Coordinates of C-alpha atoms in Angstrom, one line a residue:
Chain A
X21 CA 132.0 -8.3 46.8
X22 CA 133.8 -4.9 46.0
X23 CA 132.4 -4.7 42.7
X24 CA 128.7 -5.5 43.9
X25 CA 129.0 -2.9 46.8
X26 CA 130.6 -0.5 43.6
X27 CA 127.5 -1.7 41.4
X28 CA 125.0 -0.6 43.9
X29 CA 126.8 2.7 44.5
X30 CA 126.3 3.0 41.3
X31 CA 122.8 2.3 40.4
X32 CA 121.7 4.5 43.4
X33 CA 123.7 7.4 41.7
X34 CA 122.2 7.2 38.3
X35 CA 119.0 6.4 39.7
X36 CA 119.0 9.8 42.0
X37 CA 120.1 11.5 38.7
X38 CA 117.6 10.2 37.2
X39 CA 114.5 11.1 39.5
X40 CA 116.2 14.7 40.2
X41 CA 116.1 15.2 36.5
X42 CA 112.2 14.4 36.4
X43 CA 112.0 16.4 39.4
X44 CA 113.5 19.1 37.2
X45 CA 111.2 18.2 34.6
X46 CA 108.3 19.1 36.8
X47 CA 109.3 21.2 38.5
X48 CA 109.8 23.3 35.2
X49 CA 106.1 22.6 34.1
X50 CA 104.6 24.7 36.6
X51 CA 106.4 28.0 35.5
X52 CA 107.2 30.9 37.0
X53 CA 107.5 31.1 40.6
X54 CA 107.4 34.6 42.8
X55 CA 111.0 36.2 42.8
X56 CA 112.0 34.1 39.6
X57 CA 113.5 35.9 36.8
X58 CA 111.4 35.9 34.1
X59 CA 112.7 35.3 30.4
X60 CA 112.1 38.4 27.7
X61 CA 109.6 37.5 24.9
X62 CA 109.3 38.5 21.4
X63 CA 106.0 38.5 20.3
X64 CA 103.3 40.2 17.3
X65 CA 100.9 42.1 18.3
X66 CA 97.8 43.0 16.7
X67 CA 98.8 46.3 15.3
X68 CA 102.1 44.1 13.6
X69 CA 105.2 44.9 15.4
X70 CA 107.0 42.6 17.2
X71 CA 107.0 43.4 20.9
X72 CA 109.2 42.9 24.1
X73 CA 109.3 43.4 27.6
X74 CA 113.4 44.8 27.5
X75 CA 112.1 47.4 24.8
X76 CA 110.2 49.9 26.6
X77 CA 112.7 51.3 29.1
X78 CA 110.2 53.8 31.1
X79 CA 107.9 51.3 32.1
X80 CA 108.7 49.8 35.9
X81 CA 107.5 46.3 35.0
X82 CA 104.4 44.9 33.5
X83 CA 100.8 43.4 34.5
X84 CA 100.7 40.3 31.7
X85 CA 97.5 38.6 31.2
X86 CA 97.0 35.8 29.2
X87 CA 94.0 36.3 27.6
X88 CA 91.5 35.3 24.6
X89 CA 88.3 35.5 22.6
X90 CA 86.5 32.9 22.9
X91 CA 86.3 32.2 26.7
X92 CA 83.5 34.0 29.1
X93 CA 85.8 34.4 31.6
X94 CA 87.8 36.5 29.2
X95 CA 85.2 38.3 28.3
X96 CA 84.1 39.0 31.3
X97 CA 87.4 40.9 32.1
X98 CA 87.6 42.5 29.0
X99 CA 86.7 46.3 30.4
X100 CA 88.6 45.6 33.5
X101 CA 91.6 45.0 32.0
X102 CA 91.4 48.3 29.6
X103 CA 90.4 49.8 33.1
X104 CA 94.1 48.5 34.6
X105 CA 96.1 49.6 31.6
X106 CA 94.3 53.1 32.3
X107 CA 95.0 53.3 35.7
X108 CA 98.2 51.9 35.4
X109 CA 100.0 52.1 32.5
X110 CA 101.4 56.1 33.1
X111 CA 102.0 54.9 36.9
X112 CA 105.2 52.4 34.7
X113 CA 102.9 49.3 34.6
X114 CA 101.0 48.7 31.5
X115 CA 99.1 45.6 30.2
X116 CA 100.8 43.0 28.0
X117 CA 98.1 40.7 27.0
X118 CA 98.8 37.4 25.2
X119 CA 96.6 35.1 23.2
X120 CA 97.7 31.5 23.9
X121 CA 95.0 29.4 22.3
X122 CA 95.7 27.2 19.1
X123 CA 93.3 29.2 16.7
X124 CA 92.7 25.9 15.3
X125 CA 90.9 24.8 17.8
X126 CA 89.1 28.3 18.8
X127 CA 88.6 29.9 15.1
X128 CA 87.3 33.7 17.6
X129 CA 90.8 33.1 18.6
X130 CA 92.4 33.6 15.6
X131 CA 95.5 36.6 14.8
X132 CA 92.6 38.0 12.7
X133 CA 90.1 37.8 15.0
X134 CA 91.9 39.3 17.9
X135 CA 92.6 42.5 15.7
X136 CA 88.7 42.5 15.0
X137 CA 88.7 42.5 18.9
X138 CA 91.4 44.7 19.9
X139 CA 89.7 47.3 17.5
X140 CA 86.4 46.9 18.4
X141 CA 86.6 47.3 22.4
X142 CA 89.4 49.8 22.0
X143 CA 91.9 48.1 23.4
X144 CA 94.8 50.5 25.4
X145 CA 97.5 48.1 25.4
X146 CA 99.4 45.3 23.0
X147 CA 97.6 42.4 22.2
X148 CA 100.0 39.7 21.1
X149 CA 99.5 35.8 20.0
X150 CA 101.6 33.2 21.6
X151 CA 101.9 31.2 18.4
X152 CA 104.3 29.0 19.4
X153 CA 102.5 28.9 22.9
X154 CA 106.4 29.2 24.6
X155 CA 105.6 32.1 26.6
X156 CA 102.3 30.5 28.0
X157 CA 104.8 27.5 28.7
X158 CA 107.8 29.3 30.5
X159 CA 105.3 31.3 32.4
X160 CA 103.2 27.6 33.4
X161 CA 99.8 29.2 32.8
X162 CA 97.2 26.8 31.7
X163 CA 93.7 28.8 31.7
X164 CA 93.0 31.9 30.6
X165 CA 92.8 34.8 31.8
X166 CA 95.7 34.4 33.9
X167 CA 97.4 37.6 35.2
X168 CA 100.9 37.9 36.4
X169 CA 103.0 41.3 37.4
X170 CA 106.6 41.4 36.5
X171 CA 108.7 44.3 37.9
X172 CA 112.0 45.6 36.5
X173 CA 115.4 44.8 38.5
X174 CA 118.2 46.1 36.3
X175 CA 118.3 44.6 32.9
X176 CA 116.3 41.5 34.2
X177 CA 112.4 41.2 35.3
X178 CA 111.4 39.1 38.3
X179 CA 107.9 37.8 39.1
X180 CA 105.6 39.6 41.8
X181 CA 101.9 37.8 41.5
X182 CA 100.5 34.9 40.0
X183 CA 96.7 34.6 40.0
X184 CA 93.4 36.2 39.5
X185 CA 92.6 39.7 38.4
X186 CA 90.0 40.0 41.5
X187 CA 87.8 37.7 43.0
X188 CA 84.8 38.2 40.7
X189 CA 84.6 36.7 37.5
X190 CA 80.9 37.3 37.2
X191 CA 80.3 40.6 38.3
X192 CA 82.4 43.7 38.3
X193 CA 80.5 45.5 40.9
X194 CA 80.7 42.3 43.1
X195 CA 84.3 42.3 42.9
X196 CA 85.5 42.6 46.8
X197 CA 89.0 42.2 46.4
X198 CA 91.2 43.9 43.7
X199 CA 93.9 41.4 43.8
X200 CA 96.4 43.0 40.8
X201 CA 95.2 46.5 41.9
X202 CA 96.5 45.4 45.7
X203 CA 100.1 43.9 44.1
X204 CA 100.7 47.2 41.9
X205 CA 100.0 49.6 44.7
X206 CA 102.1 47.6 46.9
X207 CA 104.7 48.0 44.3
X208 CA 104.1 51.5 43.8
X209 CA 104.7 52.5 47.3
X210 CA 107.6 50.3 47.0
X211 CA 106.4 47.3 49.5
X212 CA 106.7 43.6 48.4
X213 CA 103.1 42.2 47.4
X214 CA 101.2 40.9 49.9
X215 CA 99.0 38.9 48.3
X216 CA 101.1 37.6 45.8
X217 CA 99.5 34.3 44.9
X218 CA 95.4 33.7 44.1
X219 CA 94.0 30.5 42.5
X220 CA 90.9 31.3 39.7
X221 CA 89.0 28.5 37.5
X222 CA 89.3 29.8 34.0
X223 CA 89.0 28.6 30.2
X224 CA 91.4 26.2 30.1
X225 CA 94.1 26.4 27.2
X226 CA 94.1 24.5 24.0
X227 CA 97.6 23.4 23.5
X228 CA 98.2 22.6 19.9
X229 CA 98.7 18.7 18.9
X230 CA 97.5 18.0 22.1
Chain B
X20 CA 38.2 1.2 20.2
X21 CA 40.4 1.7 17.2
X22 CA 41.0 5.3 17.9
X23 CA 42.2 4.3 21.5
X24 CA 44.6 1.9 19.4
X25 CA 45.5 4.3 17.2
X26 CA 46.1 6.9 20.3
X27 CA 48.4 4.4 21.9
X28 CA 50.6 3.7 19.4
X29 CA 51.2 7.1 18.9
X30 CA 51.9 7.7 22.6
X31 CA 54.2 4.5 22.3
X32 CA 55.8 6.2 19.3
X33 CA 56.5 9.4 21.0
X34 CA 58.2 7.8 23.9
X35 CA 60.5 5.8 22.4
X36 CA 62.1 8.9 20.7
X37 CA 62.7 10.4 24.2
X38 CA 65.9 8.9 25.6
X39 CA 65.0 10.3 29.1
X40 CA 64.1 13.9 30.6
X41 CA 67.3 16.3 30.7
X42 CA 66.9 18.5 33.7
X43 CA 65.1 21.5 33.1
X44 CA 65.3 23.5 36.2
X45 CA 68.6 23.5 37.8
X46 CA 69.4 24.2 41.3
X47 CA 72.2 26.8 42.2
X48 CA 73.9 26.4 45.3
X49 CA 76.8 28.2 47.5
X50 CA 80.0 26.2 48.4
X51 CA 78.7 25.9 51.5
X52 CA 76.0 23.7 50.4
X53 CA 78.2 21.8 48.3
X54 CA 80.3 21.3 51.9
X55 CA 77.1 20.0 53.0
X56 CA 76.9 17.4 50.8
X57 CA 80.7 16.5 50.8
X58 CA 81.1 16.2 54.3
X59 CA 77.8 14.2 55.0
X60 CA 78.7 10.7 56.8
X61 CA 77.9 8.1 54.0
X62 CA 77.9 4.9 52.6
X63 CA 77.6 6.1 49.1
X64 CA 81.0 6.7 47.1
X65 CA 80.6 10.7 45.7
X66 CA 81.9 11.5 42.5
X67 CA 82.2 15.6 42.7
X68 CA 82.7 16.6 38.8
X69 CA 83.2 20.1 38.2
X70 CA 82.7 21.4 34.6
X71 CA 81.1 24.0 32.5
X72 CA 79.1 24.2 29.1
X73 CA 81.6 26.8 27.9
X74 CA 84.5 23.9 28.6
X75 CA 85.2 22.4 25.5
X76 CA 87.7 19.5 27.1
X77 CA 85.1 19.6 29.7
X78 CA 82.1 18.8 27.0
X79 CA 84.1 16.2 25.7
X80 CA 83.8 14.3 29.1
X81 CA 80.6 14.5 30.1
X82 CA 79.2 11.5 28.4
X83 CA 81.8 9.2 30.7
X84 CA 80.6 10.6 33.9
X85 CA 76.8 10.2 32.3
X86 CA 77.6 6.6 31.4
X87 CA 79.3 6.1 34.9
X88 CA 76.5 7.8 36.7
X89 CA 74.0 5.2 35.1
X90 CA 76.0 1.9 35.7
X91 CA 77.2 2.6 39.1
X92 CA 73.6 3.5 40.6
X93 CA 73.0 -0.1 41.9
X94 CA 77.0 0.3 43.5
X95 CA 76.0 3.0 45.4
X96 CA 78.1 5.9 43.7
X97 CA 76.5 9.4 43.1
X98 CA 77.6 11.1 41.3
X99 CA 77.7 15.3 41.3
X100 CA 77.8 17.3 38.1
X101 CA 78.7 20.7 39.6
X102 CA 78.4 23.4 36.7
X103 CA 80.5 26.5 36.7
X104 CA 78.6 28.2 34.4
X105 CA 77.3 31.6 35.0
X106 CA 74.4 31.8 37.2
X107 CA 72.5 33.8 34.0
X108 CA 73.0 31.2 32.1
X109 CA 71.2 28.6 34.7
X110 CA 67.8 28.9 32.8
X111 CA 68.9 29.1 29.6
X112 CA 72.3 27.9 28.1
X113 CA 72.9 25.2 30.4
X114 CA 69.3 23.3 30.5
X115 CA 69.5 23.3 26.4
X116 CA 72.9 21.8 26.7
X117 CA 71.8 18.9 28.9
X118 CA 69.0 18.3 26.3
X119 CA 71.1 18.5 23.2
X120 CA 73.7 16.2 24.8
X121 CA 71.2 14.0 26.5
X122 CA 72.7 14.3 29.7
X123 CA 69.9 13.1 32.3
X124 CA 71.9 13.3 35.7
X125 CA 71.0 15.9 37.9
X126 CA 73.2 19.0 37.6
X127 CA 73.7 22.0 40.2
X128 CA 75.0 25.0 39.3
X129 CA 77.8 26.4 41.6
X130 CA 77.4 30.3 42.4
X131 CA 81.0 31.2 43.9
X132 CA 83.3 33.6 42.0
X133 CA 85.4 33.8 44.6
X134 CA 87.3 31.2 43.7
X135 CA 90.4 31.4 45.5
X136 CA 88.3 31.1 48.3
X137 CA 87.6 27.6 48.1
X138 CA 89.8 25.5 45.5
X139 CA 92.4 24.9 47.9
X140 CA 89.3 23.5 50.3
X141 CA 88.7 20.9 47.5
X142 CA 92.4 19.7 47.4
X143 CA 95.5 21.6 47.4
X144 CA 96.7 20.2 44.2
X145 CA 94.2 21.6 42.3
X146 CA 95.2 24.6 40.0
X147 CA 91.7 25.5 39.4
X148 CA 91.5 24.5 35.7
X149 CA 88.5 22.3 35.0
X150 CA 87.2 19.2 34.3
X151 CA 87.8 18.2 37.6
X152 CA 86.8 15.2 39.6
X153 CA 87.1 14.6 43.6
X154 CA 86.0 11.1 44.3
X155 CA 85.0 10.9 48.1
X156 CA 84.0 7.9 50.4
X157 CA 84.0 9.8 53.8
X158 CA 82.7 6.3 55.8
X159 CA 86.1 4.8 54.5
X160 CA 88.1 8.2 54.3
X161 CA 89.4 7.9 51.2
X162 CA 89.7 10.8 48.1
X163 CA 90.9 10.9 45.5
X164 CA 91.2 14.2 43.1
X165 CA 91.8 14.7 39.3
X166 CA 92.7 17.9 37.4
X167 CA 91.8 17.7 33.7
X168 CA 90.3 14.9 31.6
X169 CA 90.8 11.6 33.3
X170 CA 91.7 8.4 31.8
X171 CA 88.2 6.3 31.8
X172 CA 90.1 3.0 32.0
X173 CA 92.2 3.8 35.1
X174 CA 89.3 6.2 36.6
X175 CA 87.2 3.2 36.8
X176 CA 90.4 1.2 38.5
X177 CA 90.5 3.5 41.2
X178 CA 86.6 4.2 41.3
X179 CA 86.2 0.2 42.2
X180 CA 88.4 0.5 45.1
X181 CA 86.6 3.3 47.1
X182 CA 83.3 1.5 46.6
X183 CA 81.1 0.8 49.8
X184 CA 82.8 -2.2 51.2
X185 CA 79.0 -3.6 51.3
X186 CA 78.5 -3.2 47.5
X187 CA 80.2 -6.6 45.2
X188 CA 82.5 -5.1 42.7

């Protein structure tokens, strides 16, 4: 009878470690969430060099955007997101903006195809490929674009928005709300953000050998 | 007489090589609308389908919900193919899709960039990446919502318990 009640113990042990560990798993599949700590990145950018987030010491954090070629959504932002990195970057908040598509799948959205880009619409800031679509993992984005602000605590970075760039896709001159404009000058005046979390439909992105 | 012959087996000829008539002029509509329709007490089971032309998974897809929107028209389901396209695209782009793809169902094109407006108002679970499907039955209150491709084989499983209790499965 001892040994049942022990056996029972038991299996309701491994079984909670079991479910908490595919909670975990989960969990970990959506990314990034606001006030996290968000990992450094290594990654190429169009003009060759290997960039980071710990490298460029005057900066005050960064507004990321994953980004691409081939989608219309993208697109659509394209001059809005120059216009940020304008606005922005000499305020200590330029743009990162990652390519996380399998180029297999999207040939616009290959490494030599988004130097064509970057040097055709004058891009400002570094455009980098997520080859081994890590960073688009650890940060749980699954469309593009998808914009995130980081701000610099120390030696570490912690999350500040998750979301939309604004809440027209379509139509800059419709655009109503400036939702990553809002975050950094809440930021800037040294507030928390109060709008710090926007859903968006976007292109959705191609994961490779999936 | 052999002219009228002639004339229609020609016409007979020229039909057969139509499958159907793709939509050519498709209606765009607010969310509001689309609320309309949603919330309507009915019988029929709604199958909500958002996708877009420039949505490669979502392209990939379409010919299930086609096919299902065919078979299940006796079962009472409807089925709503809500584009996200861009409304400039709603004469063009999108109308020469649904011909090159054969897709006959009716399509409406959803005009509402504000997005994070109303995806929490289709179900909170949804990130906002498409293909997504909402399947609705409000007579018997039940939904059910998918992000992303959906399996056809366990789609259909769940589609054959929210039909209309009145229809035989």
């Amino acid at each position: 009878m001892k040994n049942f009640k022990v056996n029972i113990i038991k299996s309701v042990v491994v079984f909670s470690v079991i479910s908490l560990c595919s909670f975990i798993r989960i969990s970990d599949n959506k990314g990034y969430a606001i006030g996290d700590t968000v990992s450094d990145f290594r990654l190429k950018s169009v003009e060759g060099k290997m960039v980071s987030m710990s490298e460029n010491r005057a900066s005050k954090g960064y507004i990321i955007i994953f980004t691409c070629n081939h989608c219309p959504f993208s697109r659509a932002y394209e001059g809005r997101i120059i216009a940020l990195d304008k606005k922005y970057a000499n305020q200590g908040y330029p743009v990162l903006a990652i390519n996380p598509n399998d180029p297999s799948a999207y040939e616009e959205d290959s490494f030599e195809n988004m130097k064509a880009v970057a040097k055709s619409k004058g891009y400002s800031f570094n455009y980098m490929q997520d080859e081994n679509q890590d960073v688009a993992r650890a940060f749980g984005a699954t469309r593009t674009p998808s914009a995130y602000i980081v701000k610099r605590e120390g030696d570490r970075f912690t999350m500040q928005y998750i979301g939309a760039i604004d809440d027209n896709s379509q139509d800059a001159n419709g655009v109503t709300k400036h939702y990553i404009e809002d975050a950094l000058n809440n930021l800037l005046s040294g507030k928390p953000v109060v709008t710090n979390f926007t859903k968006t439909v976007g292109c959705a992105i191609k994961w490779k050998g999936v | 007489m052999r002219f009228r012959l002639v004339v229609f087996f020609f016409l007979i000829f020229f039909s057969s090589c139509h499958k159907g008539f793709s939509q050519s002029k498709i209606d765009v509509i607010k969310f509001e609308d689309l609320q309309k329709i949603m919330n309507q007490p009915n019988d029929t089971t709604l199958i909500v389908h958002f996708w877009a032309t420039w949505c490669k998974p979502c392209v990939e897809e379409l010919p299930i919900f086609e096919k299902i929107s065919q078979e299940y028209l006796q079962k009472k389901v409807k089925v709503l193919f809500i584009s996200m396209d861009f409304p400039k695209d709603v004469a063009t782009k999108v109308p020469s899709f649904l011909k090159s793809t054969n897709i006959n169902s009716n399509v409406l094109l959803l005009d509402e960039p504000d997005y994070n407006s109303w995806i929490d108002v289709i179900d909170k679970d949804w990130s906002g990446t498409i293909p997504a499907t909402l399947i609705l039955n409000t007579n018997m209150r039940k939904r059910k919502f998918y992000e992303g491709p959906v399996k056809a084989m366990s789609f259909l499983e769940d589609l054959k318990t929210m039909l209309p209790s009145s229809v035989e499965n």
